[in-house]
Amino acid sequence: MDPKVNGQLQHDWGWQIAIYLFLGGVGGGAYTIAALNHFLGESLELSTTVGLWIAFPALLIGTLFLISDLGSPSRAFLAGMKPGTSWIARGTWIITAFMVMSFLHLVLHRFTDVGQTTGGAVVVNIIAVAGIVFAIGTMAYTGILLGASKGIPFWRSGVVPVVFVISATVTGHFAIMLGTTLFSGDASTLIGLRTMTLEAVGLVVLEVLAILFFLQEAFRFPDARESAERILRKRMFIIGYFILGLAAPLVLMLIVYRSTADGGVGGNATVVVIGALLGLMGGLILRQAVLICGALPTLNMAGFKFRRIHRPKEPKPDIGMLPPQ
Amino acid sequence: MPRYGAVIDLKRCYGCYACNMACKTANHTPPGVFWSRLLKGEVGTFPNAVRQALPVLCMHCEEPSCMEVCPTGATQKRDDGIVIVDKDKCMGCKYCIMACPYGARYSVEKWESYFPDGLPLSPLEEFQKKAWEEKSGIGVATKCDFCLDRITEGKEPACFEACPANARIFGDLDDPNSEVSILIKKERGQVLNPEFGNEPKVYYLLPR
């Protein structure tokens, strides 16, 4: 069979959706880590505060990007009408619940003393647990949304949600490290820096394994393989994601981890900031690359494989009439 | 109540694109939108290679994945089996486009001229744009509806009527005496990519 016969790239979901998926992941990841740190005690107070400050705005901005991509934004309120079958409808409810939880947690944590009272602490803890559930739901949803798309074989894999959950945790973690460092002004004041760099290393290694597994899975199916080959030919993916978005933060976090072995952490703030920024950039590039490399499946019947016709976005140049005088 | 479906005889189809043109004329689809399309496929290697034309339209599936993923309920399956989009309910999320494995759906952000270099719309294009906005809408999902307005008038869908080779047959799949039912049974009609599980209602008669 002619290997050149292939599907056509989708172009209906672009960078706005990539940012939406990215910010949804960052919000979910940052909140999960912040809420877990909330349970781990006062030594991680700063990272909890930073995580809560990141989660809600990230979700809000991400949702605005989604709405901006809608063909009829004024009907966005209909998005949750069919949660029985549609993952966008389910996601709408999950993200809405998550936004409410993250906003309540932020307000109670930063602007009230409710957490200081016994009854209030219980309420905050309940909100935190519910928030973690919806945060994980949001992270998974960003992957399931793609995984449930029957028309794009590259996305239609159970591995996609796993990759997106891990990547969301990584980006959320880097966002907290970045915020904590910037808030404190110096990494030396970052309590638990060694622990956080070690966690970052572990999470990045996990993401590398997940993305390799995802690509290996894609290579097993001809239509998905086309997309996998395409993504691996993209400089944006190889340099922007693999080298700068994964390898570089991994090395930088290892450097910070080694240099803090003797208890001294001075001078690492810049390294942490650069590493975290690169890690965040990698998360965004991953989503954009996965989106733009999604291709429609090849239609086939009785041994014939059929090309799809080109759907030009712009009319072909150099044809047609002269402009009116 | 009939259950509409179609048969496309690939032995007769010679790839003239009349179906594409008839659809564009009847539905005023803008540039880049082909509710009725023609794909070209090939099998084998030189010198034993064969080319084949494949007309494709919305398969009006029994289990439409586009309807399943639609978050607003805009995509609906009528009692006669025709899958339609309610443009007043669609919010334009384009998830149905990602969910349709047959690539039958389109979303149009702007009705642009067929002519290049930013030329203004011609009077005919102005008419087409207006007709498109009234029937299908801007920013929402659009697709073939088996020319619902023509069916209501007792006519065939435009692409079926235009086929010069009589390769396209439209009819009631539930009527055992209809031409489509007889052809599907007699000539073992097949559907595209049955592994998708959508149970399309457009059948193909294979080339010999």
JSON list of C-alpha atoms in Angstrom, two decimals, chain A residues 55-251:
[
{"chain": "A", "resi": 55, "resn": "ALA", "atom": "CA", "xyz": [-4.86, 28.27, 40.24]},
{"chain": "A", "resi": 56, "resn": "PHE", "atom": "CA", "xyz": [-7.93, 30.48, 40.03]},
{"chain": "A", "resi": 57, "resn": "PRO", "atom": "CA", "xyz": [-6.54, 33.15, 37.67]},
{"chain": "A", "resi": 58, "resn": "ALA", "atom": "CA", "xyz": [-5.05, 30.47, 35.42]},
{"chain": "A", "resi": 59, "resn": "LEU", "atom": "CA", "xyz": [-8.42, 28.76, 35.11]},
{"chain": "A", "resi": 60, "resn": "LEU", "atom": "CA", "xyz": [-10.22, 32.02, 34.54]},
{"chain": "A", "resi": 61, "resn": "ILE", "atom": "CA", "xyz": [-7.83, 33.18, 31.81]},
{"chain": "A", "resi": 62, "resn": "GLY", "atom": "CA", "xyz": [-7.83, 29.71, 30.22]},
{"chain": "A", "resi": 63, "resn": "THR", "atom": "CA", "xyz": [-11.61, 29.72, 30.08]},
{"chain": "A", "resi": 64, "resn": "LEU", "atom": "CA", "xyz": [-11.56, 33.14, 28.44]},
{"chain": "A", "resi": 65, "resn": "PHE", "atom": "CA", "xyz": [-9.26, 31.74, 25.74]},
{"chain": "A", "resi": 66, "resn": "LEU", "atom": "CA", "xyz": [-11.71, 28.86, 25.19]},
{"chain": "A", "resi": 67, "resn": "ILE", "atom": "CA", "xyz": [-14.62, 31.28, 24.90]},
{"chain": "A", "resi": 68, "resn": "SER", "atom": "CA", "xyz": [-12.63, 33.45, 22.48]},
{"chain": "A", "resi": 69, "resn": "ASP", "atom": "CA", "xyz": [-12.22, 30.40, 20.22]},
{"chain": "A", "resi": 70, "resn": "LEU", "atom": "CA", "xyz": [-15.94, 29.68, 20.12]},
{"chain": "A", "resi": 71, "resn": "GLY", "atom": "CA", "xyz": [-17.73, 30.49, 16.90]},
{"chain": "A", "resi": 72, "resn": "SER", "atom": "CA", "xyz": [-20.69, 31.85, 18.89]},
{"chain": "A", "resi": 73, "resn": "PRO", "atom": "CA", "xyz": [-19.29, 32.98, 22.26]},
{"chain": "A", "resi": 74, "resn": "SER", "atom": "CA", "xyz": [-22.68, 34.37, 23.30]},
{"chain": "A", "resi": 75, "resn": "ARG", "atom": "CA", "xyz": [-23.96, 30.77, 23.54]},
{"chain": "A", "resi": 76, "resn": "ALA", "atom": "CA", "xyz": [-21.15, 29.63, 25.85]},
{"chain": "A", "resi": 77, "resn": "PHE", "atom": "CA", "xyz": [-23.70, 29.26, 28.65]},
{"chain": "A", "resi": 78, "resn": "LEU", "atom": "CA", "xyz": [-25.11, 26.23, 26.78]},
{"chain": "A", "resi": 79, "resn": "ALA", "atom": "CA", "xyz": [-21.81, 24.35, 27.16]},
{"chain": "A", "resi": 80, "resn": "GLY", "atom": "CA", "xyz": [-22.95, 22.11, 30.00]},
{"chain": "A", "resi": 81, "resn": "MET", "atom": "CA", "xyz": [-26.26, 20.94, 28.54]},
{"chain": "A", "resi": 82, "resn": "LYS", "atom": "CA", "xyz": [-25.31, 17.34, 27.72]},
{"chain": "A", "resi": 83, "resn": "PRO", "atom": "CA", "xyz": [-22.97, 15.97, 30.40]},
{"chain": "A", "resi": 84, "resn": "GLY", "atom": "CA", "xyz": [-24.35, 12.48, 29.75]},
{"chain": "A", "resi": 85, "resn": "THR", "atom": "CA", "xyz": [-22.36, 12.03, 26.54]},
{"chain": "A", "resi": 86, "resn": "SER", "atom": "CA", "xyz": [-20.20, 15.07, 25.87]},
{"chain": "A", "resi": 87, "resn": "TRP", "atom": "CA", "xyz": [-16.80, 15.58, 27.44]},
{"chain": "A", "resi": 88, "resn": "ILE", "atom": "CA", "xyz": [-16.94, 19.33, 26.84]},
{"chain": "A", "resi": 89, "resn": "ALA", "atom": "CA", "xyz": [-20.17, 19.44, 28.85]},
{"chain": "A", "resi": 90, "resn": "ARG", "atom": "CA", "xyz": [-18.65, 17.30, 31.61]},
{"chain": "A", "resi": 91, "resn": "GLY", "atom": "CA", "xyz": [-15.52, 19.45, 31.55]},
{"chain": "A", "resi": 92, "resn": "THR", "atom": "CA", "xyz": [-17.61, 22.59, 31.86]},
{"chain": "A", "resi": 93, "resn": "TRP", "atom": "CA", "xyz": [-19.10, 21.33, 35.12]},
{"chain": "A", "resi": 94, "resn": "ILE", "atom": "CA", "xyz": [-15.78, 19.99, 36.42]},
{"chain": "A", "resi": 95, "resn": "ILE", "atom": "CA", "xyz": [-13.96, 23.27, 35.71]},
{"chain": "A", "resi": 96, "resn": "THR", "atom": "CA", "xyz": [-16.83, 25.34, 37.11]},
{"chain": "A", "resi": 97, "resn": "ALA", "atom": "CA", "xyz": [-16.79, 23.34, 40.34]},
{"chain": "A", "resi": 98, "resn": "PHE", "atom": "CA", "xyz": [-13.00, 23.60, 40.46]},
{"chain": "A", "resi": 99, "resn": "MET", "atom": "CA", "xyz": [-13.09, 27.36, 39.95]},
{"chain": "A", "resi": 100, "resn": "VAL", "atom": "CA", "xyz": [-15.57, 27.74, 42.80]},
{"chain": "A", "resi": 101, "resn": "MET", "atom": "CA", "xyz": [-13.44, 25.58, 45.11]},
{"chain": "A", "resi": 102, "resn": "SER", "atom": "CA", "xyz": [-10.16, 27.27, 44.22]},
{"chain": "A", "resi": 103, "resn": "PHE", "atom": "CA", "xyz": [-11.71, 30.74, 44.61]},
{"chain": "A", "resi": 104, "resn": "LEU", "atom": "CA", "xyz": [-13.27, 29.85, 47.99]},
{"chain": "A", "resi": 105, "resn": "HIS", "atom": "CA", "xyz": [-10.02, 28.32, 49.19]},
{"chain": "A", "resi": 106, "resn": "LEU", "atom": "CA", "xyz": [-8.05, 31.39, 48.10]},
{"chain": "A", "resi": 107, "resn": "VAL", "atom": "CA", "xyz": [-10.44, 33.79, 49.82]},
{"chain": "A", "resi": 108, "resn": "LEU", "atom": "CA", "xyz": [-10.65, 31.78, 53.05]},
{"chain": "A", "resi": 109, "resn": "HIS", "atom": "CA", "xyz": [-6.91, 31.22, 53.14]},
{"chain": "A", "resi": 110, "resn": "ARG", "atom": "CA", "xyz": [-5.72, 34.72, 52.36]},
{"chain": "A", "resi": 111, "resn": "PHE", "atom": "CA", "xyz": [-8.46, 37.15, 53.30]},
{"chain": "A", "resi": 112, "resn": "THR", "atom": "CA", "xyz": [-10.13, 35.64, 56.38]},
{"chain": "A", "resi": 113, "resn": "ASP", "atom": "CA", "xyz": [-9.13, 34.02, 59.65]},
{"chain": "A", "resi": 114, "resn": "VAL", "atom": "CA", "xyz": [-11.63, 31.22, 59.25]},
{"chain": "A", "resi": 115, "resn": "GLY", "atom": "CA", "xyz": [-8.84, 28.64, 59.06]},
{"chain": "A", "resi": 116, "resn": "GLN", "atom": "CA", "xyz": [-7.65, 29.59, 62.55]},
{"chain": "A", "resi": 117, "resn": "THR", "atom": "CA", "xyz": [-10.82, 28.36, 64.24]},
{"chain": "A", "resi": 118, "resn": "THR", "atom": "CA", "xyz": [-11.49, 24.66, 64.71]},
{"chain": "A", "resi": 119, "resn": "GLY", "atom": "CA", "xyz": [-14.77, 24.65, 62.79]},
{"chain": "A", "resi": 120, "resn": "GLY", "atom": "CA", "xyz": [-13.34, 26.89, 60.10]},
{"chain": "A", "resi": 121, "resn": "ALA", "atom": "CA", "xyz": [-10.29, 24.67, 59.62]},
{"chain": "A", "resi": 122, "resn": "VAL", "atom": "CA", "xyz": [-12.61, 21.72, 58.98]},
{"chain": "A", "resi": 123, "resn": "VAL", "atom": "CA", "xyz": [-14.46, 23.73, 56.32]},
{"chain": "A", "resi": 124, "resn": "VAL", "atom": "CA", "xyz": [-11.19, 24.75, 54.65]},
{"chain": "A", "resi": 125, "resn": "ASN", "atom": "CA", "xyz": [-10.01, 21.13, 54.71]},
{"chain": "A", "resi": 126, "resn": "ILE", "atom": "CA", "xyz": [-13.24, 19.92, 53.12]},
{"chain": "A", "resi": 127, "resn": "ILE", "atom": "CA", "xyz": [-12.89, 22.59, 50.40]},
{"chain": "A", "resi": 128, "resn": "ALA", "atom": "CA", "xyz": [-9.26, 21.56, 49.87]},
{"chain": "A", "resi": 129, "resn": "VAL", "atom": "CA", "xyz": [-10.16, 17.87, 49.45]},
{"chain": "A", "resi": 130, "resn": "ALA", "atom": "CA", "xyz": [-13.02, 18.66, 47.08]},
{"chain": "A", "resi": 131, "resn": "GLY", "atom": "CA", "xyz": [-10.73, 21.08, 45.24]},
{"chain": "A", "resi": 132, "resn": "ILE", "atom": "CA", "xyz": [-8.07, 18.40, 44.79]},
{"chain": "A", "resi": 133, "resn": "VAL", "atom": "CA", "xyz": [-10.67, 16.03, 43.34]},
{"chain": "A", "resi": 134, "resn": "PHE", "atom": "CA", "xyz": [-11.87, 18.65, 40.83]},
{"chain": "A", "resi": 135, "resn": "ALA", "atom": "CA", "xyz": [-8.30, 19.77, 40.10]},
{"chain": "A", "resi": 136, "resn": "ILE", "atom": "CA", "xyz": [-7.32, 16.22, 39.15]},
{"chain": "A", "resi": 137, "resn": "GLY", "atom": "CA", "xyz": [-10.56, 16.02, 37.18]},
{"chain": "A", "resi": 138, "resn": "THR", "atom": "CA", "xyz": [-9.61, 19.20, 35.31]},
{"chain": "A", "resi": 139, "resn": "MET", "atom": "CA", "xyz": [-6.11, 17.92, 34.52]},
{"chain": "A", "resi": 140, "resn": "ALA", "atom": "CA", "xyz": [-7.50, 14.62, 33.27]},
{"chain": "A", "resi": 141, "resn": "TYR", "atom": "CA", "xyz": [-10.28, 16.35, 31.34]},
{"chain": "A", "resi": 142, "resn": "THR", "atom": "CA", "xyz": [-7.81, 18.35, 29.24]},
{"chain": "A", "resi": 143, "resn": "GLY", "atom": "CA", "xyz": [-6.42, 15.04, 28.00]},
{"chain": "A", "resi": 144, "resn": "ILE", "atom": "CA", "xyz": [-9.70, 13.13, 27.81]},
{"chain": "A", "resi": 145, "resn": "LEU", "atom": "CA", "xyz": [-11.15, 15.92, 25.65]},
{"chain": "A", "resi": 146, "resn": "LEU", "atom": "CA", "xyz": [-8.60, 15.01, 23.00]},
{"chain": "A", "resi": 147, "resn": "GLY", "atom": "CA", "xyz": [-8.64, 11.28, 23.75]},
{"chain": "A", "resi": 148, "resn": "ALA", "atom": "CA", "xyz": [-12.39, 11.13, 23.03]},
{"chain": "A", "resi": 149, "resn": "SER", "atom": "CA", "xyz": [-12.03, 12.69, 19.57]},
{"chain": "A", "resi": 150, "resn": "LYS", "atom": "CA", "xyz": [-12.85, 9.86, 17.21]},
{"chain": "A", "resi": 151, "resn": "GLY", "atom": "CA", "xyz": [-11.85, 11.84, 14.14]},
{"chain": "A", "resi": 152, "resn": "ILE", "atom": "CA", "xyz": [-8.18, 12.28, 15.12]},
{"chain": "A", "resi": 153, "resn": "PRO", "atom": "CA", "xyz": [-6.38, 8.93, 15.50]},
{"chain": "A", "resi": 154, "resn": "PHE", "atom": "CA", "xyz": [-3.26, 10.57, 17.01]},
{"chain": "A", "resi": 155, "resn": "TRP", "atom": "CA", "xyz": [-5.24, 11.84, 19.98]},
{"chain": "A", "resi": 156, "resn": "ARG", "atom": "CA", "xyz": [-7.44, 8.81, 20.33]},
{"chain": "A", "resi": 157, "resn": "SER", "atom": "CA", "xyz": [-5.34, 7.03, 22.88]},
{"chain": "A", "resi": 158, "resn": "GLY", "atom": "CA", "xyz": [-5.76, 6.30, 26.55]},
{"chain": "A", "resi": 159, "resn": "VAL", "atom": "CA", "xyz": [-2.20, 7.53, 27.03]},
{"chain": "A", "resi": 160, "resn": "VAL", "atom": "CA", "xyz": [-3.08, 11.15, 26.15]},
{"chain": "A", "resi": 161, "resn": "PRO", "atom": "CA", "xyz": [-4.91, 11.85, 29.44]},
{"chain": "A", "resi": 162, "resn": "VAL", "atom": "CA", "xyz": [-2.00, 10.28, 31.34]},
{"chain": "A", "resi": 163, "resn": "VAL", "atom": "CA", "xyz": [0.52, 12.48, 29.52]},
{"chain": "A", "resi": 164, "resn": "PHE", "atom": "CA", "xyz": [-1.61, 15.56, 30.12]},
{"chain": "A", "resi": 165, "resn": "VAL", "atom": "CA", "xyz": [-2.10, 14.85, 33.83]},
{"chain": "A", "resi": 166, "resn": "ILE", "atom": "CA", "xyz": [1.64, 14.37, 34.33]},
{"chain": "A", "resi": 167, "resn": "SER", "atom": "CA", "xyz": [2.47, 17.44, 32.23]},
{"chain": "A", "resi": 168, "resn": "ALA", "atom": "CA", "xyz": [-0.13, 19.48, 34.13]},
{"chain": "A", "resi": 169, "resn": "THR", "atom": "CA", "xyz": [1.42, 18.44, 37.43]},
{"chain": "A", "resi": 170, "resn": "VAL", "atom": "CA", "xyz": [4.88, 19.36, 36.12]},
{"chain": "A", "resi": 171, "resn": "THR", "atom": "CA", "xyz": [3.74, 22.78, 34.89]},
{"chain": "A", "resi": 172, "resn": "GLY", "atom": "CA", "xyz": [1.77, 23.42, 38.10]},
{"chain": "A", "resi": 173, "resn": "HIS", "atom": "CA", "xyz": [4.86, 22.50, 40.10]},
{"chain": "A", "resi": 174, "resn": "PHE", "atom": "CA", "xyz": [7.09, 24.79, 38.03]},
{"chain": "A", "resi": 175, "resn": "ALA", "atom": "CA", "xyz": [4.53, 27.59, 38.32]},
{"chain": "A", "resi": 176, "resn": "ILE", "atom": "CA", "xyz": [4.65, 27.30, 42.12]},
{"chain": "A", "resi": 177, "resn": "MET", "atom": "CA", "xyz": [8.46, 27.21, 42.13]},
{"chain": "A", "resi": 178, "resn": "LEU", "atom": "CA", "xyz": [8.53, 30.28, 39.90]},
{"chain": "A", "resi": 179, "resn": "GLY", "atom": "CA", "xyz": [5.96, 32.15, 41.97]},
{"chain": "A", "resi": 180, "resn": "THR", "atom": "CA", "xyz": [7.55, 31.21, 45.27]},
{"chain": "A", "resi": 181, "resn": "THR", "atom": "CA", "xyz": [10.97, 32.37, 44.09]},
{"chain": "A", "resi": 182, "resn": "LEU", "atom": "CA", "xyz": [9.64, 35.62, 42.69]},
{"chain": "A", "resi": 183, "resn": "PHE", "atom": "CA", "xyz": [7.44, 36.28, 45.72]},
{"chain": "A", "resi": 184, "resn": "SER", "atom": "CA", "xyz": [10.28, 35.73, 48.15]},
{"chain": "A", "resi": 185, "resn": "GLY", "atom": "CA", "xyz": [12.76, 37.49, 45.90]},
{"chain": "A", "resi": 186, "resn": "ASP", "atom": "CA", "xyz": [15.43, 34.95, 46.60]},
{"chain": "A", "resi": 187, "resn": "ALA", "atom": "CA", "xyz": [15.49, 31.20, 46.41]},
{"chain": "A", "resi": 188, "resn": "SER", "atom": "CA", "xyz": [17.34, 31.12, 49.70]},
{"chain": "A", "resi": 189, "resn": "THR", "atom": "CA", "xyz": [14.10, 31.90, 51.44]},
{"chain": "A", "resi": 190, "resn": "LEU", "atom": "CA", "xyz": [12.31, 29.17, 49.61]},
{"chain": "A", "resi": 191, "resn": "ILE", "atom": "CA", "xyz": [11.51, 26.66, 52.28]},
{"chain": "A", "resi": 192, "resn": "GLY", "atom": "CA", "xyz": [11.86, 23.15, 51.03]},
{"chain": "A", "resi": 193, "resn": "LEU", "atom": "CA", "xyz": [13.75, 24.16, 47.86]},
{"chain": "A", "resi": 194, "resn": "ARG", "atom": "CA", "xyz": [15.67, 20.91, 47.82]},
{"chain": "A", "resi": 195, "resn": "THR", "atom": "CA", "xyz": [12.49, 18.90, 48.14]},
{"chain": "A", "resi": 196, "resn": "MET", "atom": "CA", "xyz": [10.77, 20.84, 45.38]},
{"chain": "A", "resi": 197, "resn": "THR", "atom": "CA", "xyz": [13.70, 20.51, 42.97]},
{"chain": "A", "resi": 198, "resn": "LEU", "atom": "CA", "xyz": [13.84, 16.79, 43.64]},
{"chain": "A", "resi": 199, "resn": "GLU", "atom": "CA", "xyz": [10.09, 16.53, 43.03]},
{"chain": "A", "resi": 200, "resn": "ALA", "atom": "CA", "xyz": [10.53, 18.48, 39.80]},
{"chain": "A", "resi": 201, "resn": "VAL", "atom": "CA", "xyz": [13.24, 16.07, 38.65]},
{"chain": "A", "resi": 202, "resn": "GLY", "atom": "CA", "xyz": [11.03, 13.06, 39.39]},
{"chain": "A", "resi": 203, "resn": "LEU", "atom": "CA", "xyz": [8.03, 14.60, 37.63]},
{"chain": "A", "resi": 204, "resn": "VAL", "atom": "CA", "xyz": [10.02, 15.56, 34.53]},
{"chain": "A", "resi": 205, "resn": "VAL", "atom": "CA", "xyz": [11.47, 12.04, 34.30]},
{"chain": "A", "resi": 206, "resn": "LEU", "atom": "CA", "xyz": [7.93, 10.69, 34.57]},
{"chain": "A", "resi": 207, "resn": "GLU", "atom": "CA", "xyz": [6.81, 13.02, 31.78]},
{"chain": "A", "resi": 208, "resn": "VAL", "atom": "CA", "xyz": [9.67, 11.89, 29.54]},
{"chain": "A", "resi": 209, "resn": "LEU", "atom": "CA", "xyz": [8.62, 8.27, 30.04]},
{"chain": "A", "resi": 210, "resn": "ALA", "atom": "CA", "xyz": [4.95, 9.12, 29.41]},
{"chain": "A", "resi": 211, "resn": "ILE", "atom": "CA", "xyz": [5.63, 11.05, 26.20]},
{"chain": "A", "resi": 212, "resn": "LEU", "atom": "CA", "xyz": [7.89, 8.28, 24.88]},
{"chain": "A", "resi": 213, "resn": "PHE", "atom": "CA", "xyz": [5.17, 5.73, 25.63]},
{"chain": "A", "resi": 214, "resn": "PHE", "atom": "CA", "xyz": [2.60, 7.94, 23.92]},
{"chain": "A", "resi": 215, "resn": "LEU", "atom": "CA", "xyz": [4.72, 8.23, 20.76]},
{"chain": "A", "resi": 216, "resn": "GLN", "atom": "CA", "xyz": [5.50, 4.52, 20.79]},
{"chain": "A", "resi": 217, "resn": "GLU", "atom": "CA", "xyz": [1.77, 3.79, 20.99]},
{"chain": "A", "resi": 218, "resn": "ALA", "atom": "CA", "xyz": [1.09, 6.18, 18.11]},
{"chain": "A", "resi": 219, "resn": "PHE", "atom": "CA", "xyz": [3.65, 4.40, 15.93]},
{"chain": "A", "resi": 220, "resn": "ARG", "atom": "CA", "xyz": [1.60, 1.21, 16.19]},
{"chain": "A", "resi": 221, "resn": "PHE", "atom": "CA", "xyz": [-1.30, 2.59, 14.14]},
{"chain": "A", "resi": 222, "resn": "PRO", "atom": "CA", "xyz": [-0.76, 3.85, 10.57]},
{"chain": "A", "resi": 223, "resn": "ASP", "atom": "CA", "xyz": [-2.88, 7.01, 10.80]},
{"chain": "A", "resi": 224, "resn": "ALA", "atom": "CA", "xyz": [-1.55, 7.99, 14.23]},
{"chain": "A", "resi": 225, "resn": "ARG", "atom": "CA", "xyz": [1.94, 7.16, 13.00]},
{"chain": "A", "resi": 226, "resn": "GLU", "atom": "CA", "xyz": [1.66, 9.86, 10.34]},
{"chain": "A", "resi": 227, "resn": "SER", "atom": "CA", "xyz": [1.04, 12.41, 13.08]},
{"chain": "A", "resi": 228, "resn": "ALA", "atom": "CA", "xyz": [3.80, 10.99, 15.31]},
{"chain": "A", "resi": 229, "resn": "GLU", "atom": "CA", "xyz": [6.31, 11.25, 12.45]},
{"chain": "A", "resi": 230, "resn": "ARG", "atom": "CA", "xyz": [5.11, 14.77, 11.76]},
{"chain": "A", "resi": 231, "resn": "ILE", "atom": "CA", "xyz": [5.49, 15.88, 15.38]},
{"chain": "A", "resi": 232, "resn": "LEU", "atom": "CA", "xyz": [8.99, 14.41, 15.55]},
{"chain": "A", "resi": 233, "resn": "ARG", "atom": "CA", "xyz": [9.96, 16.42, 12.45]},
{"chain": "A", "resi": 234, "resn": "LYS", "atom": "CA", "xyz": [8.88, 19.65, 14.10]},
{"chain": "A", "resi": 235, "resn": "ARG", "atom": "CA", "xyz": [11.75, 21.74, 15.44]},
{"chain": "A", "resi": 236, "resn": "MET", "atom": "CA", "xyz": [9.31, 23.34, 17.84]},
{"chain": "A", "resi": 237, "resn": "PHE", "atom": "CA", "xyz": [8.70, 19.95, 19.42]},
{"chain": "A", "resi": 238, "resn": "ILE", "atom": "CA", "xyz": [12.26, 18.64, 19.45]},
{"chain": "A", "resi": 239, "resn": "ILE", "atom": "CA", "xyz": [14.05, 21.84, 20.45]},
{"chain": "A", "resi": 240, "resn": "GLY", "atom": "CA", "xyz": [11.24, 23.73, 22.18]},
{"chain": "A", "resi": 241, "resn": "TYR", "atom": "CA", "xyz": [9.75, 20.81, 24.09]},
{"chain": "A", "resi": 242, "resn": "PHE", "atom": "CA", "xyz": [12.24, 17.97, 24.40]},
{"chain": "A", "resi": 243, "resn": "ILE", "atom": "CA", "xyz": [15.47, 19.96, 24.74]},
{"chain": "A", "resi": 244, "resn": "LEU", "atom": "CA", "xyz": [14.40, 23.30, 26.25]},
{"chain": "A", "resi": 245, "resn": "GLY", "atom": "CA", "xyz": [11.15, 22.25, 27.89]},
{"chain": "A", "resi": 246, "resn": "LEU", "atom": "CA", "xyz": [12.20, 18.93, 29.43]},
{"chain": "A", "resi": 247, "resn": "ALA", "atom": "CA", "xyz": [15.96, 18.31, 29.30]},
{"chain": "A", "resi": 248, "resn": "ALA", "atom": "CA", "xyz": [17.05, 21.82, 30.28]},
{"chain": "A", "resi": 249, "resn": "PRO", "atom": "CA", "xyz": [14.77, 22.12, 33.36]},
{"chain": "A", "resi": 250, "resn": "LEU", "atom": "CA", "xyz": [15.84, 18.62, 34.38]},
{"chain": "A", "resi": 251, "resn": "VAL", "atom": "CA", "xyz": [19.52, 19.59, 34.26]}
]
